Amino acid sequence: MSIKKNILITGATSGIGKALACLLVKDLNTCVYGIGRDEEKIQDLLGYENFIFLKFDLFKVEEIEELFKSSLGDIKFSGFVHCAGLEETLPIGLYTVDRVQQVFTVNVFSAIEIVRNLSKKKYSLDQASFILLSSVMGELGQPGKIGYCASKSALLGFARSLALELAKRKIRVNCVSPGIVDTPLTQKLFQQIEEENKSRIVGMHPIGIGEPNDVVYLIEYLLGDKSKWLTGQNIKIDGGYSIQ
Amino acid sequence: MNTAKFLELVRDELELDSDLHVSTNLKELDEWDSMAAMVLIGLVSNEFDVNLTGDDINSITTVQSLIEKIGTERFE
Ligand SMILES: NC(=O)c1ccc[n+]([C@@H]2O[C@H](COP(=O)([O-])OP(=O)(O)OC[C@H]3O[C@@H](n4cnc5c(N)ncnc54)[C@H](OP(=O)(O)O)[C@@H]3O)[C@@H](O)[C@H]2O)c1
C-alpha cells in the first residue's frame, strides 16, 4: 500500500466526522487518522487498513503534544478536519466559568493545540488544507446558545489569522458552517425540544435539513487541490437557512 | 435535595417576584416563557443530572409535577 495522503480528523466517531472518514478510507492512497473517545460507534471503520483510530479525550488539551510525539511521530499530514464539537443549551444565568471552559476546550482550544503541533514542518506538508467545523451559529445567535455561538465564532477568527500565518507554506485554512444536519448531535437536540419547535426549525431550512454527506462533499473539495486558491473563508452550507 | 431548598433555587433562578410552593402552577407565573423553560431544563440538569425533554416541559404544571418528573426519591 503506497500512502500518498494522511488526513487527521477529530470527531471521527460520529456524525459528520464519521461520514467523512467513511468516504476518505475508500481511497486506499489516503490514510485516515481518526480521533474520538468511543470506538464502539465505528466498528465498520476499524476494519480498514488505512484507518487508524486514536482514542483520545480532547478535554485533555495539555496531552495533545504527547499524542503527536507518541503516535504520530513520523507522519506528515496533508489535511486536518476538526469535526469534534459540543452543542448545549444553557442560558447565561447558569453558564459558570467551568461550563464555558468545557465547551471552548473541545470546540476551540483542542483545535488550536492540534494546529500548534500540526503546523510544524515535521507534521505537515506544504499546501496542506486545514478545515474547522464552525456552524451557521458562528455568525447568528439563538437564546440558550451562548457557549456554542461564542465558541463557533471564535473558530472563524482563529481560521482567518491562521490562514495568514500559514500562507507562506501555502497551507490553507477554512471554516465550514453547516445549518442543521441529521446527526446524533441534532437527534439529541431534537429530543430536548417540543414537536412544534422541531418542525419550525426544520421549516427554516428552505431546502430541508442536511445529511452528513452534503457537508462531507464540501470538505472533500476543500481538502483537495481543486480548492488550492481558497483560504481564510467561512463557507456556509445550510439549505438556505442563513439567507433569510 | 431538600424540597424547600429546591423551591428557593427555582425561585432564584427564575427571579420570581411571588412566593413559590409545590402547588404553584409554573405555567401561570408571570415570568413563565420559553427562556424560563430553558433555565428550568438547565437547572434540573445541573442539580440532578436529569435531562428534561420538550415533552416533559409540555406536561409539567405545578412544581410538584416537576418534582415527580425528576423523581420524588431525589427529594426529602
Ligand atoms: N449536526 C449539525 O446540525 C451541525 C450543525 C452545525 C455545525 N455542526 C458542527 O459540526 C461538527 C460535527 O457535528 P456532528 O453533528 O457530527 O456531531 P456529533 O455527531 O455529536 O459528533 C461529535 C463528535 O465530537 C467528538 N467529541 C466530543 N467531545 C469530545 C471529546 N471530549 N474528546 C474527543 N472527541 C469528542 C465525539 O466523539 P466521541 O463520541 O467518541 O466522544 C463525536 O465524534 C461539530 O463541531 C458541530 O458543532 C453540526
Short mmCIF file of C-alpha atoms and ligand atoms in Angstrom, two decimals:
data_model
loop_
_atom_site.label_atom_id
_atom_site.label_comp_id
_atom_site.label_asym_id
_atom_site.label_seq_id
_atom_site.Cartn_x
_atom_site.Cartn_y
_atom_site.Cartn_z
CA MET A 1 0.00 0.00 0.00
CA SER A 2 1.58 3.29 -1.04
CA ILE A 3 0.11 6.06 1.08
CA LYS A 4 0.11 9.48 -0.59
CA LYS A 5 -2.08 11.42 1.79
CA ASN A 6 -2.51 11.44 5.55
CA ILE A 7 -5.60 13.15 6.91
CA LEU A 8 -6.31 13.81 10.59
CA ILE A 9 -9.95 14.03 11.68
CA THR A 10 -11.31 14.86 15.15
CA GLY A 11 -14.86 13.72 15.92
CA ALA A 12 -14.33 10.71 13.65
CA THR A 13 -16.65 8.54 15.75
CA SER A 14 -19.93 10.24 14.92
CA GLY A 15 -21.98 12.31 12.51
CA ILE A 16 -20.08 14.46 10.00
CA GLY A 17 -16.59 13.31 11.07
CA LYS A 18 -17.52 9.67 10.78
CA ALA A 19 -19.19 10.15 7.39
CA LEU A 20 -16.04 11.95 6.21
CA ALA A 21 -13.78 9.14 7.43
CA CYS A 22 -16.03 6.58 5.69
CA LEU A 23 -15.67 8.45 2.41
CA LEU A 24 -11.92 9.05 2.63
CA VAL A 25 -10.95 5.46 3.53
CA LYS A 26 -12.39 4.27 0.24
CA ASP A 27 -9.30 5.73 -1.42
CA LEU A 28 -6.51 3.35 -0.49
CA ASN A 29 -3.94 6.08 -1.17
CA THR A 30 -5.32 8.00 1.79
CA CYS A 31 -4.62 7.10 5.39
CA VAL A 32 -7.17 8.48 7.83
CA TYR A 33 -6.23 9.15 11.45
CA GLY A 34 -9.43 9.50 13.44
CA ILE A 35 -9.58 10.99 16.94
CA GLY A 36 -12.51 10.10 19.21
CA ARG A 37 -13.39 8.55 22.54
CA ASP A 38 -15.93 5.87 21.73
CA GLU A 39 -14.75 3.34 19.14
CA GLU A 40 -17.93 1.26 19.65
CA LYS A 41 -19.60 3.63 17.20
CA ILE A 42 -17.17 2.95 14.35
CA GLN A 43 -16.74 -0.82 14.27
CA ASP A 44 -17.15 -0.71 10.47
CA LEU A 45 -14.29 1.78 10.06
CA LEU A 46 -11.91 -0.12 12.33
CA GLY A 47 -11.72 -2.91 9.73
CA TYR A 48 -9.97 -0.65 7.20
CA GLU A 49 -6.21 -1.00 6.96
CA ASN A 50 -5.92 2.69 6.08
CA PHE A 51 -7.92 3.88 9.12
CA ILE A 52 -6.09 4.45 12.38
CA PHE A 53 -8.12 5.18 15.48
CA LEU A 54 -6.60 7.46 18.11
CA LYS A 55 -8.60 7.09 21.31
CA PHE A 56 -8.20 10.45 22.96
CA ASP A 57 -10.26 12.77 25.13
CA LEU A 58 -9.94 16.31 23.76
CA PHE A 59 -10.67 17.76 27.20
CA LYS A 60 -7.05 16.82 27.91
CA VAL A 61 -5.65 19.59 25.73
CA GLU A 62 -2.36 19.58 27.60
CA GLU A 63 -1.74 15.98 26.47
CA ILE A 64 -2.13 16.68 22.74
CA GLU A 65 1.58 17.37 22.23
CA GLU A 66 2.36 13.96 23.72
CA LEU A 67 -0.21 12.34 21.42
CA PHE A 68 1.69 13.75 18.44
CA LYS A 69 5.04 12.61 19.80
CA SER A 70 3.94 9.12 20.76
CA SER A 71 1.50 8.18 17.99
CA LEU A 72 2.17 10.48 15.04
CA GLY A 73 5.93 10.82 15.26
CA ASP A 74 6.86 10.45 11.60
CA ILE A 75 3.60 11.29 9.88
CA LYS A 76 3.27 14.34 7.66
CA PHE A 77 -0.33 15.37 7.22
CA SER A 78 -1.83 16.94 4.13
CA GLY A 79 -5.16 17.58 5.76
CA PHE A 80 -6.80 18.23 9.12
CA VAL A 81 -10.54 18.43 9.76
CA HIS A 82 -11.80 19.47 13.19
CA CYS A 83 -15.27 17.93 13.49
CA ALA A 84 -15.32 17.32 17.24
CA GLY A 85 -17.82 19.63 18.85
CA LEU A 86 -20.08 20.06 21.83
CA GLU A 87 -23.52 21.58 21.48
CA GLU A 88 -25.55 22.55 24.53
CA THR A 89 -28.42 24.74 25.56
CA LEU A 90 -27.82 26.73 28.72
CA PRO A 91 -28.98 30.26 29.49
CA ILE A 92 -26.47 32.86 30.64
CA GLY A 93 -27.57 32.72 34.30
CA LEU A 94 -26.37 29.12 34.53
CA TYR A 95 -23.17 29.49 32.50
CA THR A 96 -20.41 29.07 35.06
CA VAL A 97 -16.77 29.60 34.10
CA ASP A 98 -16.29 25.82 34.18
CA ARG A 99 -19.09 25.23 31.69
CA VAL A 100 -17.77 27.90 29.33
CA GLN A 101 -14.33 26.37 29.66
CA GLN A 102 -15.70 22.93 28.76
CA VAL A 103 -17.39 23.94 25.54
CA PHE A 104 -14.44 26.09 24.46
CA THR A 105 -11.98 23.31 25.26
CA VAL A 106 -13.50 20.84 22.82
CA ASN A 107 -14.74 23.30 20.19
CA VAL A 108 -11.80 25.71 20.08
CA PHE A 109 -8.79 25.09 22.35
CA SER A 110 -8.27 21.49 21.22
CA ALA A 111 -8.20 22.67 17.59
CA ILE A 112 -5.69 25.42 18.38
CA GLU A 113 -3.45 22.98 20.23
CA ILE A 114 -3.64 20.37 17.45
CA VAL A 115 -2.78 23.01 14.86
CA ARG A 116 0.07 24.33 17.01
CA ASN A 117 1.66 20.90 16.63
CA LEU A 118 0.44 20.24 13.11
CA SER A 119 1.71 23.50 11.68
CA LYS A 120 5.30 22.39 12.28
CA LYS A 121 7.04 21.14 9.14
CA LYS A 122 7.65 17.88 10.96
CA TYR A 123 3.93 17.07 10.96
CA SER A 124 2.54 18.74 7.84
CA LEU A 125 3.24 19.07 4.14
CA ASP A 126 3.30 22.39 2.32
CA GLN A 127 -0.05 23.02 0.61
CA ALA A 128 -1.90 21.12 3.30
CA SER A 129 -5.52 22.03 3.99
CA PHE A 130 -6.99 22.60 7.46
CA ILE A 131 -10.75 22.72 7.91
CA LEU A 132 -12.61 23.72 11.05
CA LEU A 133 -16.28 22.88 11.53
CA SER A 134 -17.93 26.04 12.76
CA SER A 135 -21.71 26.47 12.35
CA VAL A 136 -24.22 28.97 10.98
CA MET A 137 -24.45 29.79 14.70
CA GLY A 138 -20.92 31.22 14.43
CA GLU A 139 -22.49 34.27 12.78
CA LEU A 140 -26.04 34.11 14.11
CA GLY A 141 -27.49 33.95 17.60
CA GLN A 142 -30.05 31.89 19.43
CA PRO A 143 -31.24 32.05 23.03
CA GLY A 144 -29.53 29.46 25.21
CA LYS A 145 -26.59 29.03 22.83
CA ILE A 146 -24.07 31.43 24.33
CA GLY A 147 -21.29 28.87 24.74
CA TYR A 148 -21.92 27.26 21.38
CA CYS A 149 -22.26 30.50 19.38
CA ALA A 150 -19.27 32.15 21.08
CA SER A 151 -17.06 29.12 20.51
CA LYS A 152 -18.13 28.74 16.87
CA SER A 153 -17.43 32.47 16.29
CA ALA A 154 -14.02 32.01 17.87
CA LEU A 155 -13.20 29.40 15.25
CA LEU A 156 -13.90 31.94 12.50
CA GLY A 157 -11.36 34.38 13.90
CA PHE A 158 -8.87 31.60 14.50
CA ALA A 159 -9.18 30.42 10.89
CA ARG A 160 -8.62 33.89 9.43
CA SER A 161 -5.46 34.57 11.41
CA LEU A 162 -4.14 31.08 10.90
CA ALA A 163 -4.71 31.29 7.14
CA LEU A 164 -2.43 34.34 7.05
CA GLU A 165 0.21 32.77 9.26
CA LEU A 166 0.40 29.60 7.20
CA ALA A 167 0.07 31.20 3.76
CA LYS A 168 3.80 31.20 3.11
CA ARG A 169 3.72 27.40 3.14
CA LYS A 170 0.58 27.55 1.01
CA ILE A 171 -1.31 25.79 3.77
CA ARG A 172 -4.96 26.74 3.53
CA VAL A 173 -7.34 27.19 6.43
CA ASN A 174 -11.11 27.41 6.07
CA CYS A 175 -14.24 27.07 8.15
CA VAL A 176 -17.28 25.09 7.10
CA SER A 177 -20.50 26.27 8.70
CA PRO A 178 -23.45 23.93 8.37
CA GLY A 179 -27.09 24.52 9.22
CA ILE A 180 -28.95 21.63 10.83
CA VAL A 181 -27.59 18.27 9.68
CA ASP A 182 -29.20 14.98 10.65
CA THR A 183 -26.58 13.53 13.01
CA PRO A 184 -26.60 12.24 16.61
CA LEU A 185 -25.92 15.85 17.74
CA THR A 186 -29.16 17.02 16.13
CA GLN A 187 -31.09 13.98 17.33
CA LYS A 188 -30.06 14.83 20.90
CA LEU A 189 -31.05 18.47 20.42
CA PHE A 190 -34.42 17.49 18.94
CA GLN A 191 -35.16 15.29 21.95
CA GLN A 192 -34.96 18.34 24.19
CA ILE A 193 -37.49 20.42 22.31
CA GLU A 194 -41.18 20.19 21.61
CA GLU A 195 -42.53 18.69 18.39
CA GLU A 196 -43.86 22.08 17.25
CA ASN A 197 -40.48 23.73 17.75
CA LYS A 198 -38.78 20.93 15.86
CA SER A 199 -40.99 21.40 12.78
CA ARG A 200 -40.38 25.15 12.97
CA ILE A 201 -36.59 24.62 12.91
CA VAL A 202 -36.80 22.16 10.03
CA GLY A 203 -39.08 24.61 8.21
CA MET A 204 -36.47 27.37 8.48
CA HIS A 205 -34.26 25.39 6.05
CA PRO A 206 -35.74 26.24 2.62
CA ILE A 207 -34.46 23.03 1.01
CA GLY A 208 -34.71 20.95 4.16
CA ILE A 209 -32.14 19.94 6.74
CA GLY A 210 -28.91 18.34 5.57
CA GLU A 211 -27.42 14.87 5.55
CA PRO A 212 -23.83 14.32 6.70
CA ASN A 213 -22.67 13.69 3.13
CA ASP A 214 -23.95 17.09 1.98
CA VAL A 215 -21.25 18.60 4.19
CA VAL A 216 -18.69 15.87 3.58
CA TYR A 217 -18.54 16.54 -0.17
CA LEU A 218 -17.71 20.18 0.52
CA ILE A 219 -14.95 19.12 2.93
CA GLU A 220 -13.65 16.70 0.31
CA TYR A 221 -13.39 19.61 -2.14
CA LEU A 222 -11.62 21.80 0.45
CA LEU A 223 -9.14 19.03 1.19
CA GLY A 224 -8.27 18.58 -2.47
CA ASP A 225 -6.09 20.55 -4.87
CA LYS A 226 -9.10 21.91 -6.77
CA SER A 227 -9.59 24.43 -3.95
CA LYS A 228 -5.94 25.50 -3.88
CA TRP A 229 -6.76 29.22 -4.12
CA LEU A 230 -9.35 29.18 -1.34
CA THR A 231 -8.22 30.22 2.12
CA GLY A 232 -9.39 32.07 5.22
CA GLN A 233 -13.05 31.70 4.32
CA ASN A 234 -16.17 30.66 6.15
CA ILE A 235 -18.31 28.58 3.83
CA LYS A 236 -21.93 28.23 4.86
CA ILE A 237 -23.77 25.13 3.78
CA ASP A 238 -27.26 25.22 5.21
CA GLY A 239 -30.01 24.60 2.66
CA GLY A 240 -30.65 28.34 2.56
CA TYR A 241 -31.18 28.81 6.32
CA SER A 242 -28.98 31.87 6.71
CA ILE A 243 -30.04 33.86 3.63
CA GLN A 244 -33.46 34.73 5.03
CA MET B 1 -32.41 17.63 47.73
CA ASN B 2 -34.48 19.28 50.37
CA THR B 3 -37.76 20.43 48.80
CA ALA B 4 -37.58 23.86 50.44
CA LYS B 5 -34.09 24.34 49.03
CA PHE B 6 -35.29 23.30 45.60
CA LEU B 7 -38.15 25.83 45.76
CA GLU B 8 -35.67 28.53 46.73
CA LEU B 9 -33.35 27.59 43.88
CA VAL B 10 -36.13 27.67 41.28
CA ARG B 11 -37.41 30.96 42.69
CA ASP B 12 -33.90 32.45 42.50
CA GLU B 13 -33.07 31.23 39.02
CA LEU B 14 -36.42 32.26 37.57
CA GLU B 15 -36.16 35.53 39.51
CA LEU B 16 -39.73 35.27 40.70
CA ASP B 17 -41.38 38.18 42.47
CA SER B 18 -44.04 35.99 44.07
CA ASP B 19 -43.68 33.09 46.53
CA LEU B 20 -43.26 29.59 45.20
CA HIS B 21 -44.94 26.49 46.65
CA VAL B 22 -45.07 22.89 45.48
CA SER B 23 -48.66 23.59 44.44
CA THR B 24 -47.78 26.64 42.33
CA ASN B 25 -48.53 26.18 38.64
CA LEU B 26 -45.30 27.20 36.90
CA LYS B 27 -47.07 27.93 33.64
CA GLU B 28 -49.29 30.52 35.31
CA LEU B 29 -46.36 32.56 36.59
CA ASP B 30 -45.89 36.00 35.02
CA GLU B 31 -42.26 35.08 34.50
CA TRP B 32 -43.03 31.85 32.58
CA ASP B 33 -41.83 31.88 28.98
CA SER B 34 -39.50 29.91 26.71
CA MET B 35 -36.43 31.39 28.44
CA ALA B 36 -37.80 30.29 31.82
CA ALA B 37 -38.31 26.79 30.43
CA MET B 38 -34.69 26.80 29.27
CA VAL B 39 -33.48 27.92 32.69
CA LEU B 40 -35.50 25.14 34.31
CA ILE B 41 -34.04 22.49 31.97
CA GLY B 42 -30.50 23.73 32.70
CA LEU B 43 -31.09 23.89 36.45
CA VAL B 44 -32.52 20.37 36.63
CA SER B 45 -29.67 19.04 34.50
CA ASN B 46 -27.04 20.73 36.71
CA GLU B 47 -28.57 19.72 40.03
CA PHE B 48 -29.95 16.24 39.28
CA ASP B 49 -28.24 15.16 36.08
CA VAL B 50 -31.72 14.65 34.62
CA ASN B 51 -32.36 15.89 31.10
CA LEU B 52 -35.92 17.11 30.71
CA THR B 53 -37.24 16.80 27.17
CA GLY B 54 -39.51 19.19 25.32
CA ASP B 55 -42.39 16.81 26.03
CA ASP B 56 -41.59 16.86 29.76
CA ILE B 57 -41.74 20.65 29.78
CA ASN B 58 -45.05 20.49 27.94
CA SER B 59 -46.63 18.21 30.51
CA ILE B 60 -45.33 19.95 33.64
CA THR B 61 -47.81 22.14 35.51
CA THR B 62 -47.11 22.54 39.24
CA VAL B 63 -43.74 22.36 40.99
CA GLN B 64 -45.00 19.02 42.38
CA SER B 65 -45.37 17.68 38.82
CA LEU B 66 -41.81 18.83 38.11
CA ILE B 67 -40.59 17.04 41.24
CA GLU B 68 -42.33 13.88 40.03
CA LYS B 69 -40.61 14.17 36.65
CA ILE B 70 -37.25 14.46 38.37
CA GLY B 71 -38.13 11.58 40.73
CA THR B 72 -39.70 12.01 44.17
CA GLU B 73 -36.99 9.78 45.68
CA ARG B 74 -34.49 12.58 44.97
CA PHE B 75 -36.29 14.87 47.40
CA GLU B 76 -36.60 14.84 51.16
N1 LIG C 1 -25.20 18.39 13.19
C1 LIG C 1 -25.45 19.67 12.97
O1 LIG C 1 -26.60 20.04 12.77
C2 LIG C 1 -24.35 20.68 12.97
C3 LIG C 1 -24.64 21.99 12.55
C4 LIG C 1 -23.64 22.96 12.54
C5 LIG C 1 -22.37 22.62 12.96
N2 LIG C 1 -22.11 21.36 13.36
C6 LIG C 1 -20.74 21.07 13.83
O2 LIG C 1 -20.19 20.01 13.08
C7 LIG C 1 -19.34 19.23 13.91
C8 LIG C 1 -19.76 17.77 13.84
O3 LIG C 1 -21.08 17.67 14.33
P1 LIG C 1 -21.89 16.28 14.39
O4 LIG C 1 -23.30 16.63 14.20
O5 LIG C 1 -21.24 15.29 13.53
O6 LIG C 1 -21.69 15.93 15.96
P2 LIG C 1 -21.79 14.56 16.76
O7 LIG C 1 -22.47 13.51 15.95
O8 LIG C 1 -22.35 14.89 18.09
O9 LIG C 1 -20.26 14.15 16.93
C9 LIG C 1 -19.43 14.91 17.75
C10 LIG C 1 -18.05 14.30 17.73
O10 LIG C 1 -17.22 15.05 18.63
C11 LIG C 1 -16.47 14.15 19.41
N3 LIG C 1 -16.17 14.69 20.72
C12 LIG C 1 -16.97 15.41 21.54
N4 LIG C 1 -16.34 15.66 22.69
C13 LIG C 1 -15.13 15.06 22.60
C14 LIG C 1 -14.01 14.95 23.48
N5 LIG C 1 -14.02 15.48 24.70
N6 LIG C 1 -12.92 14.27 23.07
C15 LIG C 1 -12.90 13.70 21.84
N7 LIG C 1 -13.91 13.78 20.97
C16 LIG C 1 -15.00 14.45 21.35
C17 LIG C 1 -17.37 12.92 19.55
O11 LIG C 1 -16.55 11.81 19.84
P3 LIG C 1 -16.98 10.66 20.91
O12 LIG C 1 -18.44 10.45 20.74
O13 LIG C 1 -16.15 9.47 20.52
O14 LIG C 1 -16.63 11.22 22.23
C18 LIG C 1 -18.02 12.85 18.18
O15 LIG C 1 -17.21 12.10 17.30
C19 LIG C 1 -19.43 19.83 15.31
O16 LIG C 1 -18.35 20.70 15.52
C20 LIG C 1 -20.73 20.61 15.28
O17 LIG C 1 -20.71 21.70 16.17
C21 LIG C 1 -23.06 20.38 13.38
#
